[in-house]
Short mmCIF file of C-alpha atoms in Angstrom, two decimals:
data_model
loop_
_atom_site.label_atom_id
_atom_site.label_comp_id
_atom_site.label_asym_id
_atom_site.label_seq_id
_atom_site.Cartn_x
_atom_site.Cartn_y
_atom_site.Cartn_z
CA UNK A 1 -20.63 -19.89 -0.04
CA UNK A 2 -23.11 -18.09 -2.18
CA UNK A 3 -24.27 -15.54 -4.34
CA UNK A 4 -27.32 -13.96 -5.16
CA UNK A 5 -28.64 -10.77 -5.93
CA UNK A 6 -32.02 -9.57 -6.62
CA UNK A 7 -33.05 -6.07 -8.43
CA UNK A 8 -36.65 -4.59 -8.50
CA UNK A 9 -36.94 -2.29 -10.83
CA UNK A 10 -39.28 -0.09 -12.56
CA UNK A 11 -39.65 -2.05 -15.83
CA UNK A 12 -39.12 -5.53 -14.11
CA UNK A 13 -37.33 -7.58 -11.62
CA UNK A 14 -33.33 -9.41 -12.68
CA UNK A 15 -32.59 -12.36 -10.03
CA UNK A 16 -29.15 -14.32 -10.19
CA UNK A 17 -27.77 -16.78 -8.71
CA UNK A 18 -24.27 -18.61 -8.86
CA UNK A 19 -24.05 -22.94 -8.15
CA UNK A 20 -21.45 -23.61 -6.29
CA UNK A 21 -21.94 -24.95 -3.13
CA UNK A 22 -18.96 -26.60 -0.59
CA UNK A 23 -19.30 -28.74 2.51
CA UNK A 24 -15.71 -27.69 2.95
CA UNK A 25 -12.45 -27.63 0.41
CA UNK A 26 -12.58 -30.71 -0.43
CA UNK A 27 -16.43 -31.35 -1.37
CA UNK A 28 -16.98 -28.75 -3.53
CA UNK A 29 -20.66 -29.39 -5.91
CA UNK A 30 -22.79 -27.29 -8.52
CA UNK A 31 -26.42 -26.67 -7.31
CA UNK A 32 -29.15 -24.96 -8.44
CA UNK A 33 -30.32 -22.17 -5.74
CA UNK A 34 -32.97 -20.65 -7.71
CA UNK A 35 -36.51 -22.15 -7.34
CA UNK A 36 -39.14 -20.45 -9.80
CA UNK A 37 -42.43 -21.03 -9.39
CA UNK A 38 -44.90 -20.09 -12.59
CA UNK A 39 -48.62 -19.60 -13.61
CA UNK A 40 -48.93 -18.03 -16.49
CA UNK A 41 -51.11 -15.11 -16.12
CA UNK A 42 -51.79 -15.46 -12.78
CA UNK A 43 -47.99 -15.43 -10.77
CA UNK A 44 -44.41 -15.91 -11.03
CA UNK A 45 -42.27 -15.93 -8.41
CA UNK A 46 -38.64 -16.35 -7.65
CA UNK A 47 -36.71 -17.78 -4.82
CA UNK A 48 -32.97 -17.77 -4.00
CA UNK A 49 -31.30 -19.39 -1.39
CA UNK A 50 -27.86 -18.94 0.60
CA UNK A 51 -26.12 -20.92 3.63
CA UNK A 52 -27.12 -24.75 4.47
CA UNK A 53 -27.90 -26.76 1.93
CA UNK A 54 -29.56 -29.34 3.62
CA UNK A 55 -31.55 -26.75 5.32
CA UNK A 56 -32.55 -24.00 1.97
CA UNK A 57 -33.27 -27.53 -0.32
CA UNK A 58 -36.16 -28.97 2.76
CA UNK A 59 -37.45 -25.70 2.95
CA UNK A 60 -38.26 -25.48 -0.86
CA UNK A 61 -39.21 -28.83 -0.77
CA UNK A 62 -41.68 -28.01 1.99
CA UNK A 63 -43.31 -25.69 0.24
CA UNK A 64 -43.77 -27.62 -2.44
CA UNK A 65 -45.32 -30.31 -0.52
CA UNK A 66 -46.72 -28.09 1.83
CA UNK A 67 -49.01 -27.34 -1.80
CA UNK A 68 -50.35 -30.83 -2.64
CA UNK A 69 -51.66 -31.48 0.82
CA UNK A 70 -55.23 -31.88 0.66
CA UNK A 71 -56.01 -29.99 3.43
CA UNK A 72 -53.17 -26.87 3.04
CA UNK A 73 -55.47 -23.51 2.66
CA UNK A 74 -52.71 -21.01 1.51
CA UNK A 75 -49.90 -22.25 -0.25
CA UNK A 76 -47.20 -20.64 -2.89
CA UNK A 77 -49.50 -21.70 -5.56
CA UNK A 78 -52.81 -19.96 -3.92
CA UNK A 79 -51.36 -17.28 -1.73
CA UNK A 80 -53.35 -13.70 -2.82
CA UNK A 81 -49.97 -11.63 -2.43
CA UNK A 82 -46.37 -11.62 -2.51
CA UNK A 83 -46.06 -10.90 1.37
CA UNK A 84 -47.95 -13.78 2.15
CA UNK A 85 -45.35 -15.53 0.38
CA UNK A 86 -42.41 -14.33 2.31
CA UNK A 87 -44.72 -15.47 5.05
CA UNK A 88 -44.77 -19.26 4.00
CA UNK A 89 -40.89 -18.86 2.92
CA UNK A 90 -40.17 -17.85 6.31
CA UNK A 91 -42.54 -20.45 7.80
CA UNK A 92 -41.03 -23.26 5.95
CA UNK A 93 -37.46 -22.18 6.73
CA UNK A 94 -38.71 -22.29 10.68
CA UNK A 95 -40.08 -25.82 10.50
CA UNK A 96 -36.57 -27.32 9.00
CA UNK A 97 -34.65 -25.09 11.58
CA UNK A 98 -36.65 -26.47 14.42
CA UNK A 99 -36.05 -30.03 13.00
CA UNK A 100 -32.75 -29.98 12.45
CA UNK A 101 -31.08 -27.14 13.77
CA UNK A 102 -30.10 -28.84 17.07
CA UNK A 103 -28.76 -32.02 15.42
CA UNK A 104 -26.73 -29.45 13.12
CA UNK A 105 -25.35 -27.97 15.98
CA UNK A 106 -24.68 -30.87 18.08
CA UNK A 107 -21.59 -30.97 15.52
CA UNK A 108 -21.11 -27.04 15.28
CA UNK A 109 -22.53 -26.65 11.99
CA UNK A 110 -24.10 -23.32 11.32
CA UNK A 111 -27.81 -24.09 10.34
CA UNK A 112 -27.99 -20.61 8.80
CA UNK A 113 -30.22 -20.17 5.24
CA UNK A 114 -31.46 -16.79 3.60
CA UNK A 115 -33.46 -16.36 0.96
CA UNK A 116 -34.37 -14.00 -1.67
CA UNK A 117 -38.29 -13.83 -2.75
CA UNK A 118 -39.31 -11.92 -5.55
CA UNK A 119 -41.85 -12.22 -8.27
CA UNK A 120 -45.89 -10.86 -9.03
CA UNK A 121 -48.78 -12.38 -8.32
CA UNK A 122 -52.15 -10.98 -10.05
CA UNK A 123 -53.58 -7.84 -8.62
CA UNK A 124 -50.69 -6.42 -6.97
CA UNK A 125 -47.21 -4.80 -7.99
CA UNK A 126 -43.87 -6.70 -8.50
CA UNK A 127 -42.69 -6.86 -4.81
CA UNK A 128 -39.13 -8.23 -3.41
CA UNK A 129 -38.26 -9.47 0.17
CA UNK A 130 -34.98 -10.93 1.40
CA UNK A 131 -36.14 -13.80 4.27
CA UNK A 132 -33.60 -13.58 7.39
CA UNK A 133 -32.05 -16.74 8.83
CA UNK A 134 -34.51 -16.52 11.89
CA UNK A 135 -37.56 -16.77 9.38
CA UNK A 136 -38.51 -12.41 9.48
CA UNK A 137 -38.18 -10.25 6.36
CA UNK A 138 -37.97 -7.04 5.27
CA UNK A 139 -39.21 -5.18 1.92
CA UNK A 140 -37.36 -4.17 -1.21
CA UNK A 141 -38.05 -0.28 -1.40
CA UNK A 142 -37.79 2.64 -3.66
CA UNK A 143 -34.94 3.54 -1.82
CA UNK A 144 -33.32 0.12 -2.18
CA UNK A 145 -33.94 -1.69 -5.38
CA UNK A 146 -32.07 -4.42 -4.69
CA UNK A 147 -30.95 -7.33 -2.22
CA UNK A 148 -28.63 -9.29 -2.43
CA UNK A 149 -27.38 -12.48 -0.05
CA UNK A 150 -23.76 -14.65 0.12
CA UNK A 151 -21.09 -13.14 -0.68
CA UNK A 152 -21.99 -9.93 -1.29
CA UNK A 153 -19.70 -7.63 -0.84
CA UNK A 154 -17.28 -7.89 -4.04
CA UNK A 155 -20.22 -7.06 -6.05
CA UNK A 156 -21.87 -4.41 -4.61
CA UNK A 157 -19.88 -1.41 -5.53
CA UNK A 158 -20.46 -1.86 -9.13
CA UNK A 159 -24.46 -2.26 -8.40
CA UNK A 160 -24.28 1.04 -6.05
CA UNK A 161 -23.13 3.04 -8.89
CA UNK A 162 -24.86 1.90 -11.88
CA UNK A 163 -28.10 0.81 -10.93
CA UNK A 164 -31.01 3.12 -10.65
CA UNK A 165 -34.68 2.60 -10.42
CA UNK A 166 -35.42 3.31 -14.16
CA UNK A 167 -32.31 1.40 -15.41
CA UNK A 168 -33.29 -1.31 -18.27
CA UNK A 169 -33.40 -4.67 -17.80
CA UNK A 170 -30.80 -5.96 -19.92
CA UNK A 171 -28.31 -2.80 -18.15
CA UNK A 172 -29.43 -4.28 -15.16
CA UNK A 173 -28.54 -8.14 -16.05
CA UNK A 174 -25.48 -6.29 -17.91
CA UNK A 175 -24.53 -4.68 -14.55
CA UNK A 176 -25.17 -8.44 -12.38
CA UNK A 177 -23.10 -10.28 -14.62
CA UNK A 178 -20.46 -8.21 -14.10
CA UNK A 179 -20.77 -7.79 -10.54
CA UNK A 180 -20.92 -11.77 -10.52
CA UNK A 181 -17.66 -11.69 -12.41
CA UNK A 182 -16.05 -9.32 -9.60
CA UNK A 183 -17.17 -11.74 -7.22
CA UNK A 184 -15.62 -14.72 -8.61
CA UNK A 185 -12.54 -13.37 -9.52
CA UNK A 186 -11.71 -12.29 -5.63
CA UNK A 187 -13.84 -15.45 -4.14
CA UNK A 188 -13.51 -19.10 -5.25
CA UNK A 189 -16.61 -20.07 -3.12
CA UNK A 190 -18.68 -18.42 -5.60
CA UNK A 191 -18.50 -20.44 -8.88
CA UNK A 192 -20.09 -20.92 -12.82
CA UNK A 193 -22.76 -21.40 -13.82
CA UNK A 194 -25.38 -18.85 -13.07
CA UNK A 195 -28.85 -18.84 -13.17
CA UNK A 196 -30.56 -15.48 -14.69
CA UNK A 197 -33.94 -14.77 -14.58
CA UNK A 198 -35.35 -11.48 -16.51
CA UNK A 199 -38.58 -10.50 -15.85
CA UNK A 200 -40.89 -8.10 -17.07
CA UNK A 201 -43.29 -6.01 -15.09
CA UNK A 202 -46.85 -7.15 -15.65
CA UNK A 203 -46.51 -9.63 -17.78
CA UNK A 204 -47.12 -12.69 -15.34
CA UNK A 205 -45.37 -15.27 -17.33
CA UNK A 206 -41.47 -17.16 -16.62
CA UNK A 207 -39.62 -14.57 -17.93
CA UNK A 208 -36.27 -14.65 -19.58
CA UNK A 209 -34.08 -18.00 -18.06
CA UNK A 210 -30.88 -18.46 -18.99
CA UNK A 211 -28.26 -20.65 -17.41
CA UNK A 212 -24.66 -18.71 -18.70
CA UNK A 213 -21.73 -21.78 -17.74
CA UNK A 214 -18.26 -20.61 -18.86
CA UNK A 215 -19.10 -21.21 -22.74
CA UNK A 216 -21.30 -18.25 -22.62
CA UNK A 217 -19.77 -15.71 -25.23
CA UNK A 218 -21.17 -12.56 -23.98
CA UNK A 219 -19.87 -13.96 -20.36
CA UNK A 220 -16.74 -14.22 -21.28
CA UNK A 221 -16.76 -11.18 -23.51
CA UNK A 222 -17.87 -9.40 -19.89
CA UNK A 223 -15.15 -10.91 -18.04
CA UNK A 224 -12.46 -9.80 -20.20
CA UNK A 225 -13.96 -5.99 -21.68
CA UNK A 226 -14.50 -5.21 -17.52
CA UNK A 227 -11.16 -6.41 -16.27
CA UNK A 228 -9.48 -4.53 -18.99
CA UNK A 229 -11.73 -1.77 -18.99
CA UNK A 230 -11.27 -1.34 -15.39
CA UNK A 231 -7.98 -1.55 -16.26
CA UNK A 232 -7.78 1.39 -18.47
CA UNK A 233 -9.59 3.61 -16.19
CA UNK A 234 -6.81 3.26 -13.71
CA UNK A 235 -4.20 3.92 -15.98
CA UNK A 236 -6.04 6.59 -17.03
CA UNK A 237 -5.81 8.56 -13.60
CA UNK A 238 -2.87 9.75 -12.84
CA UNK A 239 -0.80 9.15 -10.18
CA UNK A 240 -0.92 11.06 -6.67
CA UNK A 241 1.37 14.78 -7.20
CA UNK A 242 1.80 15.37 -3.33
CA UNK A 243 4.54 16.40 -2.45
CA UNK A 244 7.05 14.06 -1.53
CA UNK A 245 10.70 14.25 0.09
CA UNK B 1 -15.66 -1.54 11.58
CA UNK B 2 -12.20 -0.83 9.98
CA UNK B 3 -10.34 -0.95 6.57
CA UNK B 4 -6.60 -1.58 6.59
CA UNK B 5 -4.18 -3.21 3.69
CA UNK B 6 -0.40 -3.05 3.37
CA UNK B 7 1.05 -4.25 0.16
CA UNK B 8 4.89 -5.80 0.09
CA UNK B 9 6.41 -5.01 -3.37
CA UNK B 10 10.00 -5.07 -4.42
CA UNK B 11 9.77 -1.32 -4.81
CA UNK B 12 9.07 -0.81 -1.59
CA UNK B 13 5.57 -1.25 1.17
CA UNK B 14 2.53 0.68 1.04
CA UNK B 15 0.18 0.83 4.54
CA UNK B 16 -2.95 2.39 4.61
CA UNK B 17 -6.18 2.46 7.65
CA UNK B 18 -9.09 4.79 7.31
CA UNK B 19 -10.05 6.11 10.67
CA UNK B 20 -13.57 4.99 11.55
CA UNK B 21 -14.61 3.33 14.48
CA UNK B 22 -18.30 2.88 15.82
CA UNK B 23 -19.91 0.88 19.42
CA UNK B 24 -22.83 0.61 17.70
CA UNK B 25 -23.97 3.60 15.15
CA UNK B 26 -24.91 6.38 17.82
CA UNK B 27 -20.81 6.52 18.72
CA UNK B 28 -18.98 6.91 15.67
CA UNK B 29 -15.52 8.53 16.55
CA UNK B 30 -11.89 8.53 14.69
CA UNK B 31 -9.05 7.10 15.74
CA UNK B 32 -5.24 6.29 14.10
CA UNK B 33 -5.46 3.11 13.07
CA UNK B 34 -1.82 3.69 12.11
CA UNK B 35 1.21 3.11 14.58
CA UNK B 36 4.90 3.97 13.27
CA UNK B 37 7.93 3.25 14.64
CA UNK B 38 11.12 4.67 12.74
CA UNK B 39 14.78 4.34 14.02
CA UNK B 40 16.57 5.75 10.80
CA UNK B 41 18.65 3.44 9.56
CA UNK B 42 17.51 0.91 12.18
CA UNK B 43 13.97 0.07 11.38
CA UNK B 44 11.02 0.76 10.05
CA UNK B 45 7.54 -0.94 11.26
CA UNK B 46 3.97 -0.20 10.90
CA UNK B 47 1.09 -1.70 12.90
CA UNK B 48 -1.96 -1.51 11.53
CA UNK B 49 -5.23 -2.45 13.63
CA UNK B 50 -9.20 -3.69 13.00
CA UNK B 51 -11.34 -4.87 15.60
CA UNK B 52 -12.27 -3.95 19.55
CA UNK B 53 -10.23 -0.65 19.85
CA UNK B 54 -9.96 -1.05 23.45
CA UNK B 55 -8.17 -3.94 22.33
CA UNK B 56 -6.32 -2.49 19.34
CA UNK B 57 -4.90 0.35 21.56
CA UNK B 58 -3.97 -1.42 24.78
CA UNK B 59 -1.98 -4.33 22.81
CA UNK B 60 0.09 -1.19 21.26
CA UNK B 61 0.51 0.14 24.83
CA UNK B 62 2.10 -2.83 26.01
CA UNK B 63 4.23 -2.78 23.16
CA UNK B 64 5.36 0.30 23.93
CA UNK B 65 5.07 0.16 27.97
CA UNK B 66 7.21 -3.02 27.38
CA UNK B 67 10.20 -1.31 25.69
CA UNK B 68 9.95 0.95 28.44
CA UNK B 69 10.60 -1.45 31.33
CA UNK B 70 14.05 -1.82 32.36
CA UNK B 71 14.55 -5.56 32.80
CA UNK B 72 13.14 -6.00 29.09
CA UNK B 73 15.31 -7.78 26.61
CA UNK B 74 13.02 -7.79 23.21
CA UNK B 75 11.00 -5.13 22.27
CA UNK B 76 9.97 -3.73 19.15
CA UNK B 77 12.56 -0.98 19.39
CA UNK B 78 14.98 -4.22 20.12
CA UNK B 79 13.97 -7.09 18.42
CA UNK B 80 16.04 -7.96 15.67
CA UNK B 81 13.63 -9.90 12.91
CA UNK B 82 10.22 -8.75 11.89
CA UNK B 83 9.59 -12.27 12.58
CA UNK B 84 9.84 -11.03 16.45
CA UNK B 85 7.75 -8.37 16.15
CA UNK B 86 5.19 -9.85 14.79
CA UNK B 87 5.54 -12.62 17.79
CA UNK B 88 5.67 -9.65 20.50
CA UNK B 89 2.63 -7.89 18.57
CA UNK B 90 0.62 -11.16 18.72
CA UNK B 91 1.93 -12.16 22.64
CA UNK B 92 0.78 -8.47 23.51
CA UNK B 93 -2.44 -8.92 22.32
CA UNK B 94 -2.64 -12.39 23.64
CA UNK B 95 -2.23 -10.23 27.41
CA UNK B 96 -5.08 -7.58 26.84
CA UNK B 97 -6.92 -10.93 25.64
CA UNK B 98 -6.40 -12.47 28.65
CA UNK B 99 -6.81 -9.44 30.90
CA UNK B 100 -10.12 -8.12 29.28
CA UNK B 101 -11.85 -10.45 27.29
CA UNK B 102 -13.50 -12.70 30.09
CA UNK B 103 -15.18 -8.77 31.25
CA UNK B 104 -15.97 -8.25 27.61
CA UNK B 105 -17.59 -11.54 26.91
CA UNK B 106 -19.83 -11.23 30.25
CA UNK B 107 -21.28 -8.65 27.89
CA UNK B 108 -21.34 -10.05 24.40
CA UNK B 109 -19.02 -7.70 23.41
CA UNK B 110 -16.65 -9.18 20.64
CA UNK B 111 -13.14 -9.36 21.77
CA UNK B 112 -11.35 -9.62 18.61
CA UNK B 113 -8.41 -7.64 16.92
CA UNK B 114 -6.21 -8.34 14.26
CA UNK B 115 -3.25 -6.86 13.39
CA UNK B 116 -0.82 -6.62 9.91
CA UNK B 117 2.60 -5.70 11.01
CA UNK B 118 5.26 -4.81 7.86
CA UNK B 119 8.73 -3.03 7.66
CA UNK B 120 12.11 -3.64 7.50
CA UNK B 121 14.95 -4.12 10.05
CA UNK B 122 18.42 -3.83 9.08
CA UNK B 123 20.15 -7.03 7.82
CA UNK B 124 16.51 -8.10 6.75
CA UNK B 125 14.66 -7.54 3.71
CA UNK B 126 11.13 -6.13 4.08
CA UNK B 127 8.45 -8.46 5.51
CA UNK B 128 5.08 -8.07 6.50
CA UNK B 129 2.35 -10.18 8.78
CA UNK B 130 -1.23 -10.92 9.29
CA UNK B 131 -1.61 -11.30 13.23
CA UNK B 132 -4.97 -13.11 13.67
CA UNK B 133 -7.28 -12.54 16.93
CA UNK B 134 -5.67 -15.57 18.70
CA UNK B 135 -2.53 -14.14 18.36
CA UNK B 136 -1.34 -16.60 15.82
CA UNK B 137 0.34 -15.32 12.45
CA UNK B 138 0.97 -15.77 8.98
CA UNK B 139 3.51 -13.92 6.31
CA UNK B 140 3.35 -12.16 3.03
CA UNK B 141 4.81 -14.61 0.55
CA UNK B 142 5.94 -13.73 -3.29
CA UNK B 143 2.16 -15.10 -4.47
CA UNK B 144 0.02 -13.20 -1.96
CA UNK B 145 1.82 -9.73 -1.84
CA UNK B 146 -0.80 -7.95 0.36
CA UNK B 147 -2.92 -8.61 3.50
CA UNK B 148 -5.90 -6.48 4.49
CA UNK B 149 -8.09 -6.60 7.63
CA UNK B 150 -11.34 -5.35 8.44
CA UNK B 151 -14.05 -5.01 5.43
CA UNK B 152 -12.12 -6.46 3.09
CA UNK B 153 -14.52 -7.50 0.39
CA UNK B 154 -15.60 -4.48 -1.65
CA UNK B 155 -11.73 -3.32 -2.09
CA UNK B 156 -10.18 -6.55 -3.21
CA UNK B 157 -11.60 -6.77 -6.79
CA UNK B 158 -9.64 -3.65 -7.76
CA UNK B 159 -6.42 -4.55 -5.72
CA UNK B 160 -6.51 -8.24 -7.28
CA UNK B 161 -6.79 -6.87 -10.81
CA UNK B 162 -3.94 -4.09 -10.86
CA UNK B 163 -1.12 -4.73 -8.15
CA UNK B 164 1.39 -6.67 -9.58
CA UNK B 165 4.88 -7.79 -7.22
CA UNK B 166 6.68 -5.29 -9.33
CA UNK B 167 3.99 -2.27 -9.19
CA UNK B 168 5.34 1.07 -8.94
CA UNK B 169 4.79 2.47 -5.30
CA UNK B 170 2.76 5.49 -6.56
CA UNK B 171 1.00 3.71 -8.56
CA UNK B 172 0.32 0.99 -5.75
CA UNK B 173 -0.99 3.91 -3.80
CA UNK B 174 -3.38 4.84 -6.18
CA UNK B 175 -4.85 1.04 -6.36
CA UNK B 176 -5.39 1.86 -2.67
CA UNK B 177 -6.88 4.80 -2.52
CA UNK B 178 -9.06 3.51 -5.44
CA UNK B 179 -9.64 0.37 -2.89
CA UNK B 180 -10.98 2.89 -0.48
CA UNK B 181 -13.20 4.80 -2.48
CA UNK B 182 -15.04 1.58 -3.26
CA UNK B 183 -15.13 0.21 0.12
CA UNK B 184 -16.35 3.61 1.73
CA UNK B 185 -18.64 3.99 -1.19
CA UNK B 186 -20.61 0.68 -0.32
CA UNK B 187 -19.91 0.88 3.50
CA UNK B 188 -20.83 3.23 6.18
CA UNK B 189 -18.16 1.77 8.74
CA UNK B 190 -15.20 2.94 6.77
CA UNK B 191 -14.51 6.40 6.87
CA UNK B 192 -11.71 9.40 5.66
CA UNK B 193 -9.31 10.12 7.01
CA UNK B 194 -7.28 7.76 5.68
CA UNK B 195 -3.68 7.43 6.95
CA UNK B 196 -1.25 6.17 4.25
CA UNK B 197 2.33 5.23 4.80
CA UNK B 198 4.92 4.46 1.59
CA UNK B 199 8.31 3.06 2.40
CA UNK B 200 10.97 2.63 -0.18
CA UNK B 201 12.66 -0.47 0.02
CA UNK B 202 16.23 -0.59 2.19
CA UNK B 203 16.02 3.09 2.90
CA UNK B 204 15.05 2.15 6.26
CA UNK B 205 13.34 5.78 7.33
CA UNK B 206 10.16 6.81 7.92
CA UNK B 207 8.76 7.18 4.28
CA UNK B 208 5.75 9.38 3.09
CA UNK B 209 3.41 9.88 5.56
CA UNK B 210 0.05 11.71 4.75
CA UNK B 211 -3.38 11.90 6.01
CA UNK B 212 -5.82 12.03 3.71
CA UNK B 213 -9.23 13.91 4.09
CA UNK B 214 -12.41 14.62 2.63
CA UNK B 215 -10.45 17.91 1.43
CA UNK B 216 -7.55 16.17 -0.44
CA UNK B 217 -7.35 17.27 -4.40
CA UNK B 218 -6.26 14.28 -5.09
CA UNK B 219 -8.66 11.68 -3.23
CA UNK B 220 -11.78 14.26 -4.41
CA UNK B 221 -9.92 13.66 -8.19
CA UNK B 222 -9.86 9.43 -7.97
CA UNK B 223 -13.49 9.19 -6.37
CA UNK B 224 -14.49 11.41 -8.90
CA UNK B 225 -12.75 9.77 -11.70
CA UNK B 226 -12.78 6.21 -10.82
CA UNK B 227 -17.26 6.60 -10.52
CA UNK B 228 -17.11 8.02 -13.98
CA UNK B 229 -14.81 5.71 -15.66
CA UNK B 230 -16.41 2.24 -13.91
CA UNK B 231 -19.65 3.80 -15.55
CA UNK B 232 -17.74 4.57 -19.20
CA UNK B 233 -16.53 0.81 -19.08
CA UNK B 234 -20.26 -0.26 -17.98
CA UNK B 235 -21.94 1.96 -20.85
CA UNK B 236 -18.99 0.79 -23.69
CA UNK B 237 -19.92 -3.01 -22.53
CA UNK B 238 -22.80 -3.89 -25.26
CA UNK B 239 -26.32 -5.21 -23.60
CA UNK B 240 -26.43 -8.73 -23.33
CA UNK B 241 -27.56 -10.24 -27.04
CA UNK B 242 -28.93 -13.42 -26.17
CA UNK B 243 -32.01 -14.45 -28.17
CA UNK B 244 -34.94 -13.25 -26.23
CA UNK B 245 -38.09 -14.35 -26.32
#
């Protein structure tokens, strides 16, 4: 499995990813699923990708070739806006669904792939879509700053309660590191390393990249403070006084 | 959806459901998830149920309806293993299968239930099973000391981290209340009241029984507590200190 979350926030956007990918138990690899595209000063954008491999790897590479055809008029290097974007993502997911989806499932294998697309392009505000497996979208909000696709689930009560709009960066890539770390402790289909991207509102340029692998000291510091800390808060409440027999 | 765990600890077994159930999100009702039988100093089982209600509640008919027919020579109120409960639990819903799921498929209406069945008949020691849709079943061993059904995901982290094989039954109460407050927190398909059971191990009697609503002290106190000490541990965890940029 997979996971990846993406925040849009007031003072910038936070994308993660982990790299574990399995065909399986017993073929279990390390992949990068974050694809960032740059020009400085002009866009950055961010894509992250859950389910098939086969099928979220063509897609990027579609889009990449898709953008040194001679003839291609929009493309992720000249679209004019983030929603056209999500447009081409979902376009591009279509094509490899259509050519390999039945073969895939001529063997029940689930062509599924989501993705997360985020990022700025010149002229227009830092916008966020998550990119269903059918090829729609939806819009990041002010209501809900944040997607997030895989294996989701472990991780999102720590996100519900800390992030807000206005949070910080660095709280928020505090806050998806550790909801990462609840993840992988309860999941071994999510796995090290992860790929963080920090990016700062306006500024049109790659960002913050770091790629944290289980050397990374403040990581590990974030693995062990939380689990203890967490820890300590339930020690700290006492137990349940009803009334028994 | 649902939310049910039931923890097997040498202290004794801890069973708790919320109460939620929803065809679709314009009928959201609540329902026992919970189903008790106590012969004291007999037996003691608890059935806990996720999935198709229709399904959920005519398997524990049967059950019932079974141990009510004259000619019957295992029931759950006979059976002398929780080995053969857990084989009449997953035979009965096998029948309501069989009986209703062709009608329900015609429709696209998921047919699936699961079940975990714990307690403790006399001569045995405590036990407790996951009973899968097919009606197929697997038990609680020494390593894996709970089982929970429904939406799992955002209530494990805490559960992995605290309960122990030799956790007090209070405190292994609290860890699942604490479980509940996170999953209800980050999902509208589980929903107080909860029912929890605790049974002391060999005292083969019904245990502590209490339903828990949005009026319990002592649920209000945890999700209280447990929001503001996850955010204490968050704010005490230093910002990440990587050299930006």
């Amino acid at each position: 499995m997979t996971y990846c979350v993406a925040l849009l926030l007031d003072k910038g956007m936070v994308f993660a990813s982990d790299s574990r990918t399995n065909a399986g138990v017993d073929q279990v690899s390390t992949f990068k699923k974050m694809h960032v595209i740059v020009q400085p000063g002009e866009r950055l954008i961010t894509i992250l990708s859950s389910g098939n491999l086969s099928i979220t790897q063509s897609a990027i590479n579609l889009l990449e070739h898709h953008s040194q055809e001679k003839d291609s008029n929009k493309t992720i290097y000249s679209a004019a806006s983030m929603f056209e974007i999500a447009d081409l993502v979902g376009h591009a997911l279509r094509e490899v669904r259509r050519r390999d989806g039945p073969y895939l499932q001529q063997n029940n294998i689930d062509p599924g792939a989501t993705f997360l697309v985020g990022g700025q392009i010149r002229g227009e505000p830092q916008r966020l879509f998550q990119i269903y497996a059918e090829g729609n979208y939806i819009e990041a909000s002010p209501e809900t700053p944040y997607f997030q696709i895989g294996e989701s689930k472990y991780g999102k009560p720590v996100i519900d309660r800390v992030i807000r709009r206005d949070s910080e960066l660095l709280e928020a890539a505090k806050c998806v590191l550790v909801s990462f770390d609840s993840t992988m402790r309860s999941n071994i289909s999510v796995g090290l390393p992860i790929d963080l991207l920090m990016y700062d509102n306006n500024s049109l340029n790659a960002g913050f990249q770091r790629r944290i692998d289980d050397s990374d000291p403040y990581f590990k510091m974030i693995h062990n403070e939380w689990g203890e800390g967490l820890r300590r808060v339930f020690a700290q409440i006492p137990n349940p006084y009803w009334n028994q027999p």
